[in-house]
GROMACS .gro file of N, CA and C in nm:
model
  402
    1UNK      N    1   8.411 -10.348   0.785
    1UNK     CA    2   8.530 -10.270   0.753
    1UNK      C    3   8.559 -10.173   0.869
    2UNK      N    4   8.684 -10.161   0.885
    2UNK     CA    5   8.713 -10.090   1.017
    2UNK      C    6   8.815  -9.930   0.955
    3UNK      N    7   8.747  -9.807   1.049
    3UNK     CA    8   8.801  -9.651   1.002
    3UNK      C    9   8.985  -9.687   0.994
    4UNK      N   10   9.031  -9.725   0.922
    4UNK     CA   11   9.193  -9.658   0.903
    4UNK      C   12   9.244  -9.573   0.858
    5UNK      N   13   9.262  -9.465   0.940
    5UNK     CA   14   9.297  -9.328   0.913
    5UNK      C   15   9.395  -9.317   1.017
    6UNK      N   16   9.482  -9.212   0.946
    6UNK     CA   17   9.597  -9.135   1.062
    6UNK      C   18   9.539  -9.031   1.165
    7UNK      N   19   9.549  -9.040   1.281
    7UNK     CA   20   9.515  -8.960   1.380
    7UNK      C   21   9.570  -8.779   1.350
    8UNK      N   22   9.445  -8.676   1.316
    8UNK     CA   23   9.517  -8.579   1.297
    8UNK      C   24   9.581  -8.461   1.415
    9UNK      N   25   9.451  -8.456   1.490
    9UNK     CA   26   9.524  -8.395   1.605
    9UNK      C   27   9.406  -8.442   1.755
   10UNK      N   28   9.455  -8.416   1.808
   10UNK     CA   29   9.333  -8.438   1.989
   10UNK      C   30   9.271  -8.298   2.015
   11UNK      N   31   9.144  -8.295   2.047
   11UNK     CA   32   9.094  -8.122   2.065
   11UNK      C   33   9.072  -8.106   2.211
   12UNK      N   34   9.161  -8.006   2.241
   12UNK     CA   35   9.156  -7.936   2.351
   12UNK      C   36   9.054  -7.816   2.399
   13UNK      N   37   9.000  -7.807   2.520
   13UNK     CA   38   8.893  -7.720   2.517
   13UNK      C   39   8.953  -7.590   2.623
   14UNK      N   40   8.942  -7.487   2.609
   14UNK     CA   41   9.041  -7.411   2.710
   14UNK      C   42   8.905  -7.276   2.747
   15UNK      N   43   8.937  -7.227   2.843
   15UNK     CA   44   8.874  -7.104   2.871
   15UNK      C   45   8.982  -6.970   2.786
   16UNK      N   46   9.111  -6.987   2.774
   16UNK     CA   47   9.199  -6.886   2.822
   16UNK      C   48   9.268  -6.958   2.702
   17UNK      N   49   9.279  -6.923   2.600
   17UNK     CA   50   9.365  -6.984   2.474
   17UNK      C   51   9.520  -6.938   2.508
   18UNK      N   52   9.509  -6.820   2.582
   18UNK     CA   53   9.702  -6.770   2.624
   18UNK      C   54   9.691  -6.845   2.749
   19UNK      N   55   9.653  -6.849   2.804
   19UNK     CA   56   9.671  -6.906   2.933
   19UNK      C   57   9.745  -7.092   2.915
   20UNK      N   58   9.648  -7.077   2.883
   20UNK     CA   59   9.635  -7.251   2.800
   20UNK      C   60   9.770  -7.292   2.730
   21UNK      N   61   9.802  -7.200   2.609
   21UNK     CA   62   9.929  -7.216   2.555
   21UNK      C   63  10.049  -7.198   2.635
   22UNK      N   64  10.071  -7.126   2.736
   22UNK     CA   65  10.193  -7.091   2.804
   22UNK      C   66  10.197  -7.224   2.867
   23UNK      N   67  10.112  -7.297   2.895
   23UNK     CA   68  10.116  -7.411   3.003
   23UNK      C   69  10.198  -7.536   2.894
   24UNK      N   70  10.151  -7.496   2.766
   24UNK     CA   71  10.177  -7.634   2.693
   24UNK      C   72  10.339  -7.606   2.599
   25UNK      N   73  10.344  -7.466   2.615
   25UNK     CA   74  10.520  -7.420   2.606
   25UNK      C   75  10.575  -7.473   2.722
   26UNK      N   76  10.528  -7.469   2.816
   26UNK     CA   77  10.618  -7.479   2.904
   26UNK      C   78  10.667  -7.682   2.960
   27UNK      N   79  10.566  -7.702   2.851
   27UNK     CA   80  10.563  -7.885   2.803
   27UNK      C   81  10.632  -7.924   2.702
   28UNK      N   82  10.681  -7.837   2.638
   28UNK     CA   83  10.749  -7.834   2.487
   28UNK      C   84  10.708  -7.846   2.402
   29UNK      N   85  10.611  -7.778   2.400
   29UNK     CA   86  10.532  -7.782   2.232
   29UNK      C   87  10.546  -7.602   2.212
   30UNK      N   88  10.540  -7.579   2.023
   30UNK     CA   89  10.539  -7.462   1.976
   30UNK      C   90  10.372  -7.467   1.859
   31UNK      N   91  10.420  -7.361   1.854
   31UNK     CA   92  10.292  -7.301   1.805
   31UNK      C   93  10.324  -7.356   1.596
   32UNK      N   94  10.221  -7.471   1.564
   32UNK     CA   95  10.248  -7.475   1.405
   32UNK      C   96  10.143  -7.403   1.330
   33UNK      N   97  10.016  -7.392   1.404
   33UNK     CA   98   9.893  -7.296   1.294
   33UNK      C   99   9.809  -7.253   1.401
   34UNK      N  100   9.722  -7.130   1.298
   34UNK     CA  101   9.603  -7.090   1.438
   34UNK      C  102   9.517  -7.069   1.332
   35UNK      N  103   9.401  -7.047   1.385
   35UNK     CA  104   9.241  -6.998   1.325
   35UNK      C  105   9.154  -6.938   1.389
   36UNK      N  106   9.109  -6.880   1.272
   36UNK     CA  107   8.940  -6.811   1.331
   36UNK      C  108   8.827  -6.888   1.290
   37UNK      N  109   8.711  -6.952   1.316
   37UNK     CA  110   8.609  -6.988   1.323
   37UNK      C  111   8.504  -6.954   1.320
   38UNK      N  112   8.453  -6.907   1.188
   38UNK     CA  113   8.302  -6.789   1.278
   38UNK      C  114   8.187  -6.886   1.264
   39UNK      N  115   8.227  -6.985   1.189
   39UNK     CA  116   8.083  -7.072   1.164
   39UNK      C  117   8.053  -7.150   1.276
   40UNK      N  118   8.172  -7.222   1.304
   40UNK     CA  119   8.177  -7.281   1.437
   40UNK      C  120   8.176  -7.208   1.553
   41UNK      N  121   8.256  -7.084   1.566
   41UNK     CA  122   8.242  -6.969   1.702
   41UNK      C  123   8.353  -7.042   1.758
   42UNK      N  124   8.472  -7.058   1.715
   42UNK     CA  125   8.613  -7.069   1.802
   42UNK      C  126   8.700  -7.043   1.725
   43UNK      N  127   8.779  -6.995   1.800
   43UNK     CA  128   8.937  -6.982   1.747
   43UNK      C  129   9.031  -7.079   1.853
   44UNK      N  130   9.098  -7.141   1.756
   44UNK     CA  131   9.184  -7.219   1.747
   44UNK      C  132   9.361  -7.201   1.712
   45UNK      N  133   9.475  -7.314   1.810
   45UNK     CA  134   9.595  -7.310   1.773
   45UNK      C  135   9.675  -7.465   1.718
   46UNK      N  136   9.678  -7.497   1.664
   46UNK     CA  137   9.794  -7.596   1.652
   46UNK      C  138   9.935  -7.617   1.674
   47UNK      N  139   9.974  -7.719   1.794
   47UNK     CA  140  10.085  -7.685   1.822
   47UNK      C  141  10.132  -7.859   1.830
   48UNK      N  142  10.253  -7.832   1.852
   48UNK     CA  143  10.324  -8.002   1.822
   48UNK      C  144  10.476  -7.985   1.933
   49UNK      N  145  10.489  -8.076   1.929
   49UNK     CA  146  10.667  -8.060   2.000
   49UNK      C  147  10.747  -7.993   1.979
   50UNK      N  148  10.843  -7.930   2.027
   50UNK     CA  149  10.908  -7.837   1.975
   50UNK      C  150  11.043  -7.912   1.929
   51UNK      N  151  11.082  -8.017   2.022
   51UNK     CA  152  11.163  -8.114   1.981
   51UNK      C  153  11.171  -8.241   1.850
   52UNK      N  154  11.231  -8.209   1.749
   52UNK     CA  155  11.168  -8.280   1.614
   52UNK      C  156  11.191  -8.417   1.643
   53UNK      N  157  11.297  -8.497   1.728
   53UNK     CA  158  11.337  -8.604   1.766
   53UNK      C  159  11.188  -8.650   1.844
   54UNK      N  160  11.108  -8.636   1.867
   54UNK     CA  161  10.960  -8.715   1.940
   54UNK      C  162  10.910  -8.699   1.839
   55UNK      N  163  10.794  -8.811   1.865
   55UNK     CA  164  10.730  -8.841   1.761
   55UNK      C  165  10.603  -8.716   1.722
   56UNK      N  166  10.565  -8.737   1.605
   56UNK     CA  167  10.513  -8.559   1.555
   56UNK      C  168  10.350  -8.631   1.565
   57UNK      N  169  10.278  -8.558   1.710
   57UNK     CA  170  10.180  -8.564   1.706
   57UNK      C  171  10.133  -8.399   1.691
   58UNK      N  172   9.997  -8.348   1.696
   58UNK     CA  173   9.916  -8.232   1.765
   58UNK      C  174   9.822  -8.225   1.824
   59UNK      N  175   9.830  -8.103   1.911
   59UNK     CA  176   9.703  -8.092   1.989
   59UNK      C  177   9.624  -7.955   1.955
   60UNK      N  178   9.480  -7.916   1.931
   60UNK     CA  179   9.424  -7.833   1.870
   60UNK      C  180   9.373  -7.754   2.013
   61UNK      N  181   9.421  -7.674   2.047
   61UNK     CA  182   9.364  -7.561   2.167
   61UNK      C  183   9.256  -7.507   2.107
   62UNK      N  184   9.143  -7.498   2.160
   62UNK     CA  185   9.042  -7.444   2.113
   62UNK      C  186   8.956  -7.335   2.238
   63UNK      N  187   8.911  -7.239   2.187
   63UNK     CA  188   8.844  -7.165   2.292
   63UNK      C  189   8.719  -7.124   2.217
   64UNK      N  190   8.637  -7.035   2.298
   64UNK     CA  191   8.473  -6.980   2.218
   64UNK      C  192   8.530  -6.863   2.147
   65UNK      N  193   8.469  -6.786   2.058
   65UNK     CA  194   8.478  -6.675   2.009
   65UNK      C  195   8.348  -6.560   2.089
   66UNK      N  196   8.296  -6.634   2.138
   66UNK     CA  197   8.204  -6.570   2.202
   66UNK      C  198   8.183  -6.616   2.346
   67UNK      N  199   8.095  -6.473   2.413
   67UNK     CA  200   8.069  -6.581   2.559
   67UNK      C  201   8.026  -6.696   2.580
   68UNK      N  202   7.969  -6.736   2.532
   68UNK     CA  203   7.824  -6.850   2.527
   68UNK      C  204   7.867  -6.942   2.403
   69UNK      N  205   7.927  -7.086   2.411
   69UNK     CA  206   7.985  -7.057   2.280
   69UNK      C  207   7.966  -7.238   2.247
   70UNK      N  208   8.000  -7.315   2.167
   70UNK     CA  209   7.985  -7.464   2.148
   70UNK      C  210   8.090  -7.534   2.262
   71UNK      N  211   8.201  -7.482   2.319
   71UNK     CA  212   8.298  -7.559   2.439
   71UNK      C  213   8.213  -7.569   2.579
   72UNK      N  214   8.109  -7.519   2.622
   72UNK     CA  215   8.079  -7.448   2.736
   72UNK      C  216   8.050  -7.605   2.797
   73UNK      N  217   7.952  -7.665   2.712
   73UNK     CA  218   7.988  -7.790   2.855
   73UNK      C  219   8.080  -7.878   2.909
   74UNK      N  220   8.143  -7.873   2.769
   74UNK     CA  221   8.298  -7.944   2.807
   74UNK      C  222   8.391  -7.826   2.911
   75UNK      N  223   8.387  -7.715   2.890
   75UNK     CA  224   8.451  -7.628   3.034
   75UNK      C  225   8.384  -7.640   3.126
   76UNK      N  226   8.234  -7.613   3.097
   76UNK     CA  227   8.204  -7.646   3.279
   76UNK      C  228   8.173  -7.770   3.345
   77UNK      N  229   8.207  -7.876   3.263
   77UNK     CA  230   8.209  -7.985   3.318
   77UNK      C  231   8.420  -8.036   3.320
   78UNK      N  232   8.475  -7.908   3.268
   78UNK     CA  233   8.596  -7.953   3.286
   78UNK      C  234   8.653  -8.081   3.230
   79UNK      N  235   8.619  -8.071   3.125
   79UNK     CA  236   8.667  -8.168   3.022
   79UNK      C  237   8.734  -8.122   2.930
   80UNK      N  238   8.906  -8.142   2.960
   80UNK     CA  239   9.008  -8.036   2.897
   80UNK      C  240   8.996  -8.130   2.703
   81UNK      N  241   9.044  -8.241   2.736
   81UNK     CA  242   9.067  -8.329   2.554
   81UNK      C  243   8.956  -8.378   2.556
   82UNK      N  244   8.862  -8.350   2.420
   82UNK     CA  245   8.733  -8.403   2.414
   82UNK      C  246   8.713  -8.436   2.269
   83UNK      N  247   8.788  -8.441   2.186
   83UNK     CA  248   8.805  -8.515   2.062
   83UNK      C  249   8.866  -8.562   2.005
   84UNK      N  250   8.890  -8.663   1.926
   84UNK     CA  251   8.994  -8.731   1.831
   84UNK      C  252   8.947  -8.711   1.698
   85UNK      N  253   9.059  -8.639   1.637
   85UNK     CA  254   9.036  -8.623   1.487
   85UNK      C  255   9.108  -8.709   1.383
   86UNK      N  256   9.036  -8.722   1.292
   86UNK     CA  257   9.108  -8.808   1.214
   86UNK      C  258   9.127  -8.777   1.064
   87UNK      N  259   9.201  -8.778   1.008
   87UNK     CA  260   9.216  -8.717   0.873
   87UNK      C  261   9.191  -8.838   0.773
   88UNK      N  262   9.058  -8.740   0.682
   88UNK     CA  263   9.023  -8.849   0.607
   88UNK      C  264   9.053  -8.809   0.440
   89UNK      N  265   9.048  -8.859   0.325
   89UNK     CA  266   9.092  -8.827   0.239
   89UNK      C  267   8.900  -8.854   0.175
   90UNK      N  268   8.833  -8.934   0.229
   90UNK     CA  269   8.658  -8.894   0.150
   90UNK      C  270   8.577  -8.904   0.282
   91UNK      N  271   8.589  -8.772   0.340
   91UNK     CA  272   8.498  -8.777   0.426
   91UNK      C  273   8.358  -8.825   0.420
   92UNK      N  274   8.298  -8.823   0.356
   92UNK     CA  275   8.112  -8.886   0.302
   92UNK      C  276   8.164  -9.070   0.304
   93UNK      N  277   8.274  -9.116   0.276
   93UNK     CA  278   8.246  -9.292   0.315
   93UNK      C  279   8.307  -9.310   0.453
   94UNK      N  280   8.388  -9.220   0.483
   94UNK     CA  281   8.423  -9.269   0.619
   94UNK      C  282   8.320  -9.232   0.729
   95UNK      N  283   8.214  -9.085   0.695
   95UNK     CA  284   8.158  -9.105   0.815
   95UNK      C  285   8.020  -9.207   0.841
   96UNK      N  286   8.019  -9.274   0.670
   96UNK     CA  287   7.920  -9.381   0.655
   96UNK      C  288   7.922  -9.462   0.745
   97UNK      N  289   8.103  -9.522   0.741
   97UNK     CA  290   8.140  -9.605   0.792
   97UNK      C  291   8.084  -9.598   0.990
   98UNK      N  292   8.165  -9.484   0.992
   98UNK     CA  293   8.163  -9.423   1.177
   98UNK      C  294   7.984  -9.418   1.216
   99UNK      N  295   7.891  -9.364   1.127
   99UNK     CA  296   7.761  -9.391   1.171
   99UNK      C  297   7.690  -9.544   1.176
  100UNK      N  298   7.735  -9.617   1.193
  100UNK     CA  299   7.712  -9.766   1.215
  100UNK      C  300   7.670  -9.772   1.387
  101UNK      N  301   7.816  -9.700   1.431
  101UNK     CA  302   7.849  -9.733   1.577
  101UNK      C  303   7.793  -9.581   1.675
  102UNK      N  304   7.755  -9.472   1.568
  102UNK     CA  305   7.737  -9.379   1.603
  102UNK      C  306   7.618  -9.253   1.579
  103UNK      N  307   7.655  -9.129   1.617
  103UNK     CA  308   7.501  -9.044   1.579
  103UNK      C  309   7.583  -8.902   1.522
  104UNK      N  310   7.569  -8.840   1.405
  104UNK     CA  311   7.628  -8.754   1.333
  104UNK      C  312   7.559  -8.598   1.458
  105UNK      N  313   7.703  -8.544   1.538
  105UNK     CA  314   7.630  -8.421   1.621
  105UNK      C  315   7.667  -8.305   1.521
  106UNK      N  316   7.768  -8.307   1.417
  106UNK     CA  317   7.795  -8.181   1.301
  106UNK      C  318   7.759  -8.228   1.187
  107UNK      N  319   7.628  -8.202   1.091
  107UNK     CA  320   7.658  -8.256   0.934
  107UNK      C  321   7.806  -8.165   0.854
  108UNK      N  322   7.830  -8.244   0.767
  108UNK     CA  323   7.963  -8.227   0.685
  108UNK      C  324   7.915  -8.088   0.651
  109UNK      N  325   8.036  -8.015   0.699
  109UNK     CA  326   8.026  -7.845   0.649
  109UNK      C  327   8.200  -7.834   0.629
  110UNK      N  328   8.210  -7.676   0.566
  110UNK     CA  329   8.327  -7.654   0.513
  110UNK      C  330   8.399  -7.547   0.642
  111UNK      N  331   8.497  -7.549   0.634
  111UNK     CA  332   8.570  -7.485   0.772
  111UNK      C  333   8.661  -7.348   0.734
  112UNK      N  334   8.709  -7.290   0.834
  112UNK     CA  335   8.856  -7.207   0.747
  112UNK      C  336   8.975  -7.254   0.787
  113UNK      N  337   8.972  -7.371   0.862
  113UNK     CA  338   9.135  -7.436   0.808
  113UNK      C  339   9.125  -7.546   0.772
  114UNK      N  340   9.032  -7.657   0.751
  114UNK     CA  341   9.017  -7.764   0.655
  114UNK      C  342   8.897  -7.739   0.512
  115UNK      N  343   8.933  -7.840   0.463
  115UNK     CA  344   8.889  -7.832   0.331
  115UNK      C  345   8.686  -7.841   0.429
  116UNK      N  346   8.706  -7.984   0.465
  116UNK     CA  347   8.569  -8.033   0.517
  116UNK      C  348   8.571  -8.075   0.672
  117UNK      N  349   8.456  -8.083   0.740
  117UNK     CA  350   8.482  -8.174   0.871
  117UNK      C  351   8.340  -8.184   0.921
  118UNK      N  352   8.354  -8.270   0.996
  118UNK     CA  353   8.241  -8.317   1.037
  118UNK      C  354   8.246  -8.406   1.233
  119UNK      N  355   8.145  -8.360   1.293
  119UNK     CA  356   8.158  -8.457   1.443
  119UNK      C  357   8.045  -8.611   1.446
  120UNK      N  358   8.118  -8.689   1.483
  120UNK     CA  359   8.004  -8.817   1.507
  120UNK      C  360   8.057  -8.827   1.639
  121UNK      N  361   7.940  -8.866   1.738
  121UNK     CA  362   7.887  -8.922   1.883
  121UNK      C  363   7.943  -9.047   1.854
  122UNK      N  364   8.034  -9.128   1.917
  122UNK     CA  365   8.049  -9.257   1.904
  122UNK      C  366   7.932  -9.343   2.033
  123UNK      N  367   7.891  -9.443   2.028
  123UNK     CA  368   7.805  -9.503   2.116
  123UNK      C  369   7.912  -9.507   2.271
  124UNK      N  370   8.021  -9.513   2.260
  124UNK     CA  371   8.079  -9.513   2.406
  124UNK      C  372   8.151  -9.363   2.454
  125UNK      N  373   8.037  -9.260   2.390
  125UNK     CA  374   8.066  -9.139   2.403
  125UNK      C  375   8.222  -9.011   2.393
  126UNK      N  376   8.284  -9.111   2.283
  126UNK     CA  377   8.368  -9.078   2.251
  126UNK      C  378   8.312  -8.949   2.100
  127UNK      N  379   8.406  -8.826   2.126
  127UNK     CA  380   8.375  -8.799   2.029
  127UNK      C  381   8.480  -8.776   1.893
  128UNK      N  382   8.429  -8.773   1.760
  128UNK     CA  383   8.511  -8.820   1.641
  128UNK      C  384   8.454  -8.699   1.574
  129UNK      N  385   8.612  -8.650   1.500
  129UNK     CA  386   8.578  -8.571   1.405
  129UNK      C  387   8.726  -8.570   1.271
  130UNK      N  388   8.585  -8.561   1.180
  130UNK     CA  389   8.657  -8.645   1.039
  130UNK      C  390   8.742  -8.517   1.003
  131UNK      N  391   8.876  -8.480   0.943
  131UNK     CA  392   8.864  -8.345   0.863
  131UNK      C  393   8.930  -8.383   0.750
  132UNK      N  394   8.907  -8.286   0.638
  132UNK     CA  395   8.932  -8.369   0.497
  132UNK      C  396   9.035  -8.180   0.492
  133UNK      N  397   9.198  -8.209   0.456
  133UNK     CA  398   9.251  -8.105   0.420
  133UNK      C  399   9.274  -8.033   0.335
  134UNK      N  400   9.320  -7.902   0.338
  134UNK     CA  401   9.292  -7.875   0.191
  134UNK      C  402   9.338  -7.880   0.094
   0.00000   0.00000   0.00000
């Protein structure tokens, strides 16, 4: 059986969350949600096109909440998009499914802007993260 789910957003890794956003205004995207993170240690923005005529994807800007923080090797190895999320409606069978091909790097925990979520290592080092909304 193969994951069919709708793509929810791509995660962006930023040093400079304003910095970061002015660049992606100035691409045409607006600002649709933001967050704080303390479990995870980031704060986060959601933003989408500003133009409703393109098709309605998002991208999740993410930065540390702290110095030292879970983005740090993806910044210092400069790895701006480093996840694909996918919105699942039972997270516990889909990431059954995804650990076949893969290695669970977040067990399923609860967030403050999704209901649930979770990261799996895919074997071609892609990384996947499930989120179940609220």
């Amino acid at each position: 059986m193969n994951l069919n789910l709708p793509i929810h957003h791509i995660g962006v890794a930023c040093k400079n969350l304003e910095k970061e956003k002015k660049i992606f205004e100035k691409l045409g995207f607006i600002k649709e949600a933001d967050f704080i993170d303390e479990r995870q240690g980031v704060k986060g923005e959601f933003i989408i096109p500003k133009n409703n005529l393109f098709p309605q994807y998002r991208f999740e800007l993410l930065s540390n909440l702290h110095e030292n923080g879970v983005l740090d090797s993806y910044l210092k190895n400069k790895t701006k998009m480093y996840h694909i999320a996918y919105e699942s409606k039972n997270i516990q069978n889909d990431l059954n499914l995804l650990c076949d091909n893969g290695i669970i790097v977040v067990d399923i925990m609860e967030a403050s802007y999704f209901a649930k979520l979770c990261f799996v290592m895919m074997s071609n080092n892609l990384l996947i993260e499930l989120v179940e909304l609220k």
